[in-house]
Short mmCIF file of C-alpha atoms in Angstrom, two decimals:
data_model
loop_
_atom_site.label_atom_id
_atom_site.label_comp_id
_atom_site.label_asym_id
_atom_site.label_seq_id
_atom_site.Cartn_x
_atom_site.Cartn_y
_atom_site.Cartn_z
CA UNK A 1 -18.05 9.98 0.61
CA UNK A 2 -17.89 8.85 -3.15
CA UNK A 3 -19.35 11.63 -5.45
CA UNK A 4 -20.66 10.13 -8.81
CA UNK A 5 -18.48 7.07 -8.28
CA UNK A 6 -15.31 9.38 -7.75
CA UNK A 7 -13.77 8.38 -4.46
CA UNK A 8 -12.22 10.96 -1.93
CA UNK A 9 -8.51 10.29 -1.44
CA UNK A 10 -6.93 11.66 1.59
CA UNK A 11 -3.20 12.38 1.34
CA UNK A 12 -0.76 12.81 4.42
CA UNK A 13 2.16 15.15 4.04
CA UNK A 14 4.68 12.91 5.73
CA UNK A 15 7.84 14.62 7.25
CA UNK A 16 7.60 18.26 6.39
CA UNK A 17 11.40 18.26 5.88
CA UNK A 18 11.42 15.35 3.47
CA UNK A 19 10.13 15.03 -0.26
CA UNK A 20 6.50 14.21 0.72
CA UNK A 21 5.02 17.72 -0.08
CA UNK A 22 6.98 17.87 -3.20
CA UNK A 23 5.68 14.68 -4.40
CA UNK A 24 2.28 15.70 -3.52
CA UNK A 25 2.34 18.98 -5.43
CA UNK A 26 3.84 17.41 -8.52
CA UNK A 27 1.22 14.62 -8.47
CA UNK A 28 -2.07 16.57 -7.98
CA UNK A 29 -0.71 19.43 -10.14
CA UNK A 30 -1.86 17.26 -13.02
CA UNK A 31 -5.68 18.08 -13.02
CA UNK A 32 -6.44 14.90 -14.99
CA UNK A 33 -6.32 13.26 -11.51
CA UNK A 34 -9.56 15.00 -10.72
CA UNK A 35 -11.26 12.71 -13.34
CA UNK A 36 -10.68 9.69 -11.09
CA UNK A 37 -10.72 10.87 -7.50
CA UNK A 38 -10.97 14.02 -5.26
CA UNK A 39 -7.68 14.60 -3.48
CA UNK A 40 -7.71 15.95 0.06
CA UNK A 41 -4.25 16.94 1.41
CA UNK A 42 -4.01 16.85 5.15
CA UNK A 43 -1.27 19.44 5.96
CA UNK A 44 -1.14 23.44 6.28
CA UNK A 45 -1.36 26.36 3.89
CA UNK A 46 2.00 27.73 4.71
CA UNK A 47 3.99 24.50 4.31
CA UNK A 48 2.28 23.60 1.15
CA UNK A 49 3.11 27.17 -0.26
CA UNK A 50 6.74 26.83 0.78
CA UNK A 51 7.16 23.78 -1.27
CA UNK A 52 5.09 25.27 -4.01
CA UNK A 53 7.60 28.12 -4.39
CA UNK A 54 10.42 25.51 -4.87
CA UNK A 55 8.71 24.16 -7.91
CA UNK A 56 8.32 27.10 -10.20
CA UNK A 57 7.31 25.12 -13.26
CA UNK A 58 4.07 23.59 -11.61
CA UNK A 59 0.75 25.24 -11.75
CA UNK A 60 -0.98 24.12 -8.43
CA UNK A 61 -4.11 25.56 -7.01
CA UNK A 62 -6.16 24.37 -4.08
CA UNK A 63 -9.12 25.09 -1.91
CA UNK A 64 -8.73 25.12 1.89
CA UNK A 65 -11.23 23.49 4.49
CA UNK A 66 -11.42 22.66 8.11
CA UNK A 67 -14.15 20.24 7.63
CA UNK A 68 -13.43 16.83 5.87
CA UNK A 69 -17.13 16.29 5.30
CA UNK A 70 -17.34 19.38 3.31
CA UNK A 71 -14.95 19.31 0.21
CA UNK A 72 -14.90 20.63 -3.24
CA UNK A 73 -15.11 17.74 -5.69
CA UNK A 74 -13.98 19.85 -8.73
CA UNK A 75 -10.69 21.03 -6.99
CA UNK A 76 -7.72 19.97 -4.98
CA UNK A 77 -8.69 20.26 -1.27
CA UNK A 78 -6.30 21.09 1.58
CA UNK A 79 -7.54 20.02 5.05
CA UNK A 80 -5.66 22.32 7.53
CA UNK A 81 -4.41 20.19 10.31
CA UNK A 82 -2.74 22.99 12.23
CA UNK A 83 -2.42 26.88 12.37
CA UNK A 84 0.84 27.71 13.92
CA UNK A 85 3.90 28.65 12.08
CA UNK A 86 6.34 25.68 11.35
CA UNK A 87 10.07 26.07 10.82
CA UNK A 88 10.87 24.10 7.70
CA UNK A 89 14.32 22.91 7.07
CA UNK A 90 14.39 20.62 4.00
CA UNK A 91 16.76 17.63 4.47
CA UNK A 92 16.97 17.86 8.18
CA UNK A 93 15.94 15.07 10.64
CA UNK A 94 14.46 16.92 13.53
CA UNK A 95 11.57 16.77 15.94
CA UNK A 96 9.41 19.25 14.00
CA UNK A 97 9.45 17.01 11.10
CA UNK A 98 8.18 14.08 13.05
CA UNK A 99 5.69 16.11 15.09
CA UNK A 100 3.77 17.38 12.04
CA UNK A 101 3.99 14.19 10.15
CA UNK A 102 2.21 12.47 13.04
CA UNK A 103 -0.36 15.25 13.19
CA UNK A 104 -1.10 14.89 9.55
CA UNK A 105 -1.35 11.04 9.69
CA UNK A 106 -3.55 10.93 12.92
CA UNK A 107 -5.98 13.44 11.55
CA UNK A 108 -6.18 11.76 8.08
CA UNK A 109 -6.31 8.23 9.47
CA UNK A 110 -9.22 9.20 11.73
CA UNK A 111 -11.07 10.57 8.80
CA UNK A 112 -10.58 7.25 6.90
CA UNK A 113 -11.82 5.42 9.96
CA UNK A 114 -14.89 7.57 10.19
CA UNK A 115 -15.66 7.39 6.46
CA UNK A 116 -15.10 10.88 5.63
CA UNK A 117 -12.64 9.88 3.03
CA UNK A 118 -12.76 6.72 0.95
CA UNK A 119 -8.93 5.94 0.89
CA UNK A 120 -5.59 7.17 2.26
CA UNK A 121 -2.32 7.65 0.55
CA UNK A 122 0.62 8.27 3.04
CA UNK A 123 3.61 10.27 2.25
CA UNK A 124 6.91 9.02 3.88
CA UNK A 125 7.72 9.38 7.58
CA UNK A 126 10.96 8.79 9.44
CA UNK A 127 10.64 6.18 12.16
CA UNK A 128 13.16 8.02 14.53
CA UNK A 129 11.51 11.40 14.85
CA UNK A 130 7.92 10.00 14.98
CA UNK A 131 8.41 8.11 18.05
CA UNK A 132 6.76 9.20 21.27
CA UNK A 133 4.65 8.06 24.18
CA UNK A 134 1.63 8.78 22.13
CA UNK A 135 2.97 7.40 18.84
CA UNK A 136 4.93 4.28 19.47
CA UNK A 137 5.01 2.50 16.21
CA UNK A 138 7.80 1.10 13.86
CA UNK A 139 5.91 2.39 10.84
CA UNK A 140 2.53 2.97 9.24
CA UNK A 141 1.54 -0.74 9.08
CA UNK A 142 1.36 -1.37 12.86
CA UNK A 143 -0.29 1.97 13.41
CA UNK A 144 -3.15 1.18 11.23
CA UNK A 145 -3.44 -2.27 12.60
CA UNK A 146 -4.12 -0.65 16.05
CA UNK A 147 -6.31 2.13 14.74
CA UNK A 148 -8.75 -0.35 13.03
CA UNK A 149 -8.56 -2.97 15.71
CA UNK A 150 -7.46 -5.56 13.18
CA UNK A 151 -6.20 -9.03 14.55
CA UNK A 152 -3.46 -9.03 11.93
CA UNK A 153 -2.54 -7.02 8.78
CA UNK A 154 0.00 -7.44 5.99
CA UNK A 155 2.58 -5.15 4.55
CA UNK A 156 1.90 -5.90 1.00
CA UNK A 157 4.05 -4.64 -1.98
CA UNK A 158 2.33 -4.43 -5.35
CA UNK A 159 3.62 -3.69 -8.85
CA UNK A 160 2.52 -4.62 -12.45
CA UNK A 161 4.36 -7.99 -12.51
CA UNK A 162 4.69 -9.04 -8.81
CA UNK A 163 3.14 -8.76 -5.43
CA UNK A 164 5.16 -9.52 -2.31
CA UNK A 165 3.71 -9.73 1.22
CA UNK A 166 5.71 -9.94 4.40
CA UNK A 167 5.27 -12.17 7.16
CA UNK A 168 7.55 -10.15 9.58
CA UNK A 169 8.12 -6.40 8.98
CA UNK A 170 10.39 -4.05 10.69
CA UNK A 171 12.17 -6.24 13.08
CA UNK A 172 15.78 -7.11 13.75
CA UNK A 173 16.88 -9.95 11.51
CA UNK A 174 18.05 -11.92 14.73
CA UNK A 175 14.39 -11.81 15.94
CA UNK A 176 12.68 -12.66 12.70
CA UNK A 177 13.05 -16.41 12.98
CA UNK A 178 11.31 -16.55 16.48
CA UNK A 179 8.31 -14.78 14.98
CA UNK A 180 7.78 -17.45 12.21
CA UNK A 181 5.14 -19.65 13.54
CA UNK A 182 2.63 -22.06 11.94
CA UNK A 183 -0.14 -19.81 13.36
CA UNK A 184 1.29 -16.55 11.96
CA UNK A 185 1.91 -18.14 8.45
CA UNK A 186 -1.83 -19.30 8.50
CA UNK A 187 -2.99 -15.86 9.56
CA UNK A 188 -1.05 -14.09 6.83
CA UNK A 189 -2.04 -16.62 4.12
CA UNK A 190 -5.66 -16.24 5.08
CA UNK A 191 -5.43 -12.43 4.92
CA UNK A 192 -3.46 -12.58 1.72
CA UNK A 193 -5.92 -15.02 -0.03
CA UNK A 194 -8.70 -12.80 0.98
CA UNK A 195 -7.10 -9.55 -0.09
CA UNK A 196 -6.23 -10.98 -3.57
CA UNK A 197 -9.98 -11.84 -4.03
CA UNK A 198 -11.53 -8.61 -2.67
CA UNK A 199 -8.77 -6.11 -3.40
CA UNK A 200 -7.58 -7.39 -6.72
CA UNK A 201 -10.56 -9.30 -8.02
CA UNK A 202 -8.62 -12.60 -8.53
CA UNK A 203 -11.00 -15.51 -8.28
CA UNK A 204 -8.63 -18.34 -7.25
CA UNK A 205 -5.44 -16.74 -6.08
CA UNK A 206 -2.19 -18.63 -6.46
CA UNK A 207 0.33 -17.95 -3.55
CA UNK A 208 4.09 -18.91 -3.29
CA UNK A 209 5.57 -19.26 0.04
CA UNK A 210 9.31 -18.79 0.58
CA UNK A 211 11.56 -20.73 2.99
CA UNK A 212 13.43 -18.87 5.77
CA UNK A 213 16.81 -20.73 5.51
CA UNK A 214 19.27 -20.76 2.48
CA UNK A 215 18.07 -23.34 -0.17
CA UNK A 216 14.83 -23.56 1.97
CA UNK A 217 16.73 -25.68 4.59
CA UNK A 218 18.11 -28.39 2.27
CA UNK A 219 15.91 -30.93 3.66
CA UNK A 220 16.65 -29.67 7.28
CA UNK A 221 20.40 -29.77 6.87
CA UNK A 222 20.51 -25.81 7.14
CA UNK A 223 17.65 -25.27 9.50
CA UNK A 224 14.46 -27.01 10.45
CA UNK A 225 11.93 -24.16 10.07
CA UNK A 226 10.84 -25.32 6.74
CA UNK A 227 10.07 -28.88 7.76
CA UNK A 228 8.67 -28.18 11.22
CA UNK A 229 6.86 -24.98 10.67
CA UNK A 230 6.39 -23.73 7.07
CA UNK A 231 5.42 -27.03 5.39
CA UNK A 232 2.77 -27.94 7.98
CA UNK A 233 1.28 -24.35 7.72
CA UNK A 234 1.08 -24.74 3.93
CA UNK A 235 -0.57 -28.08 4.26
CA UNK A 236 -3.14 -26.79 6.63
CA UNK A 237 -3.91 -23.66 4.43
CA UNK A 238 -4.45 -25.97 1.50
CA UNK A 239 -7.09 -27.72 3.77
CA UNK A 240 -8.67 -24.45 4.08
CA UNK A 241 -8.93 -23.90 0.24
CA UNK A 242 -6.02 -21.56 0.14
CA UNK A 243 -4.13 -22.33 -3.17
CA UNK A 244 -0.53 -21.98 -1.81
CA UNK A 245 2.84 -23.80 -2.68
CA UNK A 246 6.30 -23.99 -1.08
CA UNK A 247 8.48 -23.51 0.62
CA UNK A 248 10.75 -22.18 -2.08
CA UNK A 249 14.45 -21.13 -2.00
CA UNK A 250 14.06 -17.45 -2.39
CA UNK A 251 17.44 -16.99 -4.36
CA UNK A 252 16.44 -19.30 -7.11
CA UNK A 253 12.81 -18.42 -6.99
CA UNK A 254 13.27 -14.88 -7.97
CA UNK A 255 16.29 -15.67 -10.25
CA UNK A 256 14.33 -17.97 -12.46
CA UNK A 257 11.33 -15.63 -12.57
CA UNK A 258 8.85 -17.90 -10.72
CA UNK A 259 7.24 -14.78 -8.98
CA UNK A 260 5.52 -13.97 -12.31
CA UNK A 261 3.75 -17.54 -12.15
CA UNK A 262 1.96 -16.50 -8.81
CA UNK A 263 -0.57 -14.00 -7.84
CA UNK A 264 1.42 -13.18 -4.69
CA UNK A 265 4.57 -14.21 -2.74
CA UNK A 266 4.69 -14.60 0.92
CA UNK A 267 8.32 -13.62 2.29
CA UNK A 268 9.47 -14.61 5.77
CA UNK A 269 11.26 -11.37 6.52
CA UNK A 270 11.53 -7.71 5.21
CA UNK A 271 14.75 -7.88 3.03
CA UNK A 272 13.88 -11.20 1.62
CA UNK A 273 10.90 -9.82 -0.05
CA UNK A 274 11.82 -6.12 -0.41
CA UNK A 275 15.19 -6.57 -2.13
CA UNK A 276 13.77 -8.65 -5.10
CA UNK A 277 10.71 -6.49 -5.27
CA UNK A 278 12.58 -3.25 -5.58
CA UNK A 279 14.96 -4.95 -7.95
CA UNK A 280 12.56 -6.68 -10.23
CA UNK A 281 9.18 -4.96 -10.04
CA UNK A 282 7.99 -3.54 -13.40
CA UNK A 283 6.36 -0.04 -12.99
CA UNK A 284 6.12 1.92 -9.84
CA UNK A 285 5.88 -0.15 -6.58
CA UNK A 286 3.31 0.51 -4.00
CA UNK A 287 3.01 -0.51 -0.46
CA UNK A 288 -0.58 -1.48 0.63
CA UNK A 289 -1.82 -2.20 4.01
CA UNK A 290 -4.01 -5.45 3.59
CA UNK A 291 -6.26 -6.61 6.54
CA UNK A 292 -7.93 -3.35 7.53
CA UNK A 293 -11.39 -2.09 6.52
CA UNK A 294 -10.02 1.20 5.22
CA UNK A 295 -7.85 1.41 1.97
CA UNK A 296 -4.32 2.67 2.71
CA UNK A 297 -1.42 2.97 0.19
CA UNK A 298 2.05 4.47 0.04
CA UNK A 299 4.98 4.92 -2.29
CA UNK A 300 7.68 2.35 -1.93
CA UNK A 301 10.42 4.76 -0.79
CA UNK A 302 11.52 6.88 2.10
CA UNK A 303 11.82 10.55 3.03
CA UNK A 304 14.99 10.97 0.92
CA UNK A 305 16.36 13.93 2.85
CA UNK A 306 19.25 14.07 0.54
CA UNK A 307 17.13 15.64 -2.27
CA UNK A 308 14.39 17.42 -0.12
CA UNK A 309 13.57 20.92 -1.27
CA UNK A 310 15.84 20.59 -4.48
CA UNK A 311 12.95 19.88 -6.93
CA UNK A 312 14.55 16.58 -7.69
CA UNK A 313 12.03 14.12 -6.36
CA UNK A 314 10.24 11.71 -8.83
CA UNK A 315 6.56 11.47 -8.14
CA UNK A 316 5.97 8.32 -10.28
CA UNK A 317 5.50 5.97 -7.24
CA UNK A 318 3.40 8.45 -5.33
CA UNK A 319 1.15 8.82 -8.29
CA UNK A 320 0.80 5.05 -8.66
CA UNK A 321 -0.05 4.82 -5.02
CA UNK A 322 -3.07 7.07 -5.68
CA UNK A 323 -3.95 4.88 -8.68
CA UNK A 324 -3.64 1.73 -6.75
CA UNK A 325 -5.77 3.23 -3.92
CA UNK A 326 -8.56 4.17 -6.33
CA UNK A 327 -8.37 0.76 -7.88
CA UNK A 328 -8.64 -1.13 -4.66
CA UNK A 329 -11.60 0.97 -3.64
CA UNK A 330 -13.41 0.19 -6.85
CA UNK A 331 -12.45 -3.58 -6.69
CA UNK A 332 -13.87 -3.77 -3.11
CA UNK A 333 -17.14 -2.17 -4.62
CA UNK A 334 -17.30 -4.73 -7.33
CA UNK A 335 -16.57 -7.54 -5.01
CA UNK A 336 -19.36 -6.47 -2.63
CA UNK A 337 -21.80 -6.19 -5.66
CA UNK A 338 -20.81 -9.65 -6.84
CA UNK A 339 -21.49 -11.23 -3.52
CA UNK A 340 -24.81 -9.39 -3.36
CA UNK A 341 -25.52 -10.66 -6.92
CA UNK A 342 -23.68 -13.82 -7.94
CA UNK A 343 -25.35 -14.07 -11.29
CA UNK A 344 -23.72 -10.68 -12.12
CA UNK A 345 -20.32 -12.40 -12.01
CA UNK A 346 -21.57 -15.41 -13.85
CA UNK A 347 -22.85 -13.19 -16.73
CA UNK A 348 -19.59 -11.32 -16.99
CA UNK A 349 -17.69 -14.53 -17.43
CA UNK A 350 -20.22 -15.67 -20.04
CA UNK A 351 -19.74 -12.48 -21.91
CA UNK A 352 -16.00 -12.73 -21.71
CA UNK A 353 -16.12 -16.44 -22.95
CA UNK A 354 -18.35 -15.52 -25.68
CA UNK A 355 -15.97 -12.64 -26.91
CA UNK A 356 -12.95 -15.05 -26.68
CA UNK A 357 -14.85 -17.59 -28.85
CA UNK A 358 -15.76 -14.92 -31.34
CA UNK A 359 -12.21 -13.88 -31.48
CA UNK A 360 -11.03 -17.41 -32.05
CA UNK A 361 -13.53 -18.16 -34.60
CA UNK A 362 -13.05 -14.86 -36.68
CA UNK A 363 -10.76 -15.53 -39.51
CA UNK A 364 -10.09 -11.66 -39.80
#
């Protein structure tokens, strides 16, 4: 779908009563975005116009289509996912918000799977009103895992100064420990290592692994998972040429800034990774689904019903999610080219080294 190396990026609307559509309008209204990608919004004319009226200072235009294979690369595109009237009630958690969030997501995700778009940025949904017999998922990540038939995936949070991957995701804390196995750690480390190489162009990724218990178990005095599960998994991963270290006590690890010494951190459970990420990340955080053939990103926040429809939403994380999506698409393309022509990568390194030497030798 790329046109002159400009990828086509699908955008879901999220909960129509949340801040998703406001974020989208504010983000794509900056026409400079068209220089790096072609946005395709999966929603409906009327809901888009509803929120456009609530942002009077934004100049926003789009062209409508019902065929994801036929889009205008010089404009913002709207793919109409439904025709019926929708009662929009900003800030309200109801079935309508969940129904159309799922319609947008399923339509856009299928377009991603079929290659009609090159990447997908998903606006926030609410887990409660999206549940049904047809859509029984705790979030975007398990949905994309099933859609793409992946054996495993990673909820991967990325920012300028840190990347945090989760071993377990949206599960109760009381259940998290039972899901931590040697096999699951090895699977995540393998995926994480591959993603850092393919999606972020890091030749030899360095990965930190956190412990589960306080003080990483204190030599098995406060839990045995570190000694019996995590350490053996790290040892085996090293034997598979995965450059990983740990387990580290999570409090000291982040407090001392060790996360900046590694290319990524593997956390054992949701809050262990997300609290420090949202507290310490520089720039705007992005949620990336690693392990599927498609590229999917999202902002690192929720539906924010409390400010929906009030023109108060900050689009910075959503904008960064689009940038990250484009960057990963381009990184994968470069990775594929380097595998096809290894000499290309060597020559780039030689040029870089020559430039470094010239800089060192130049007295000016």
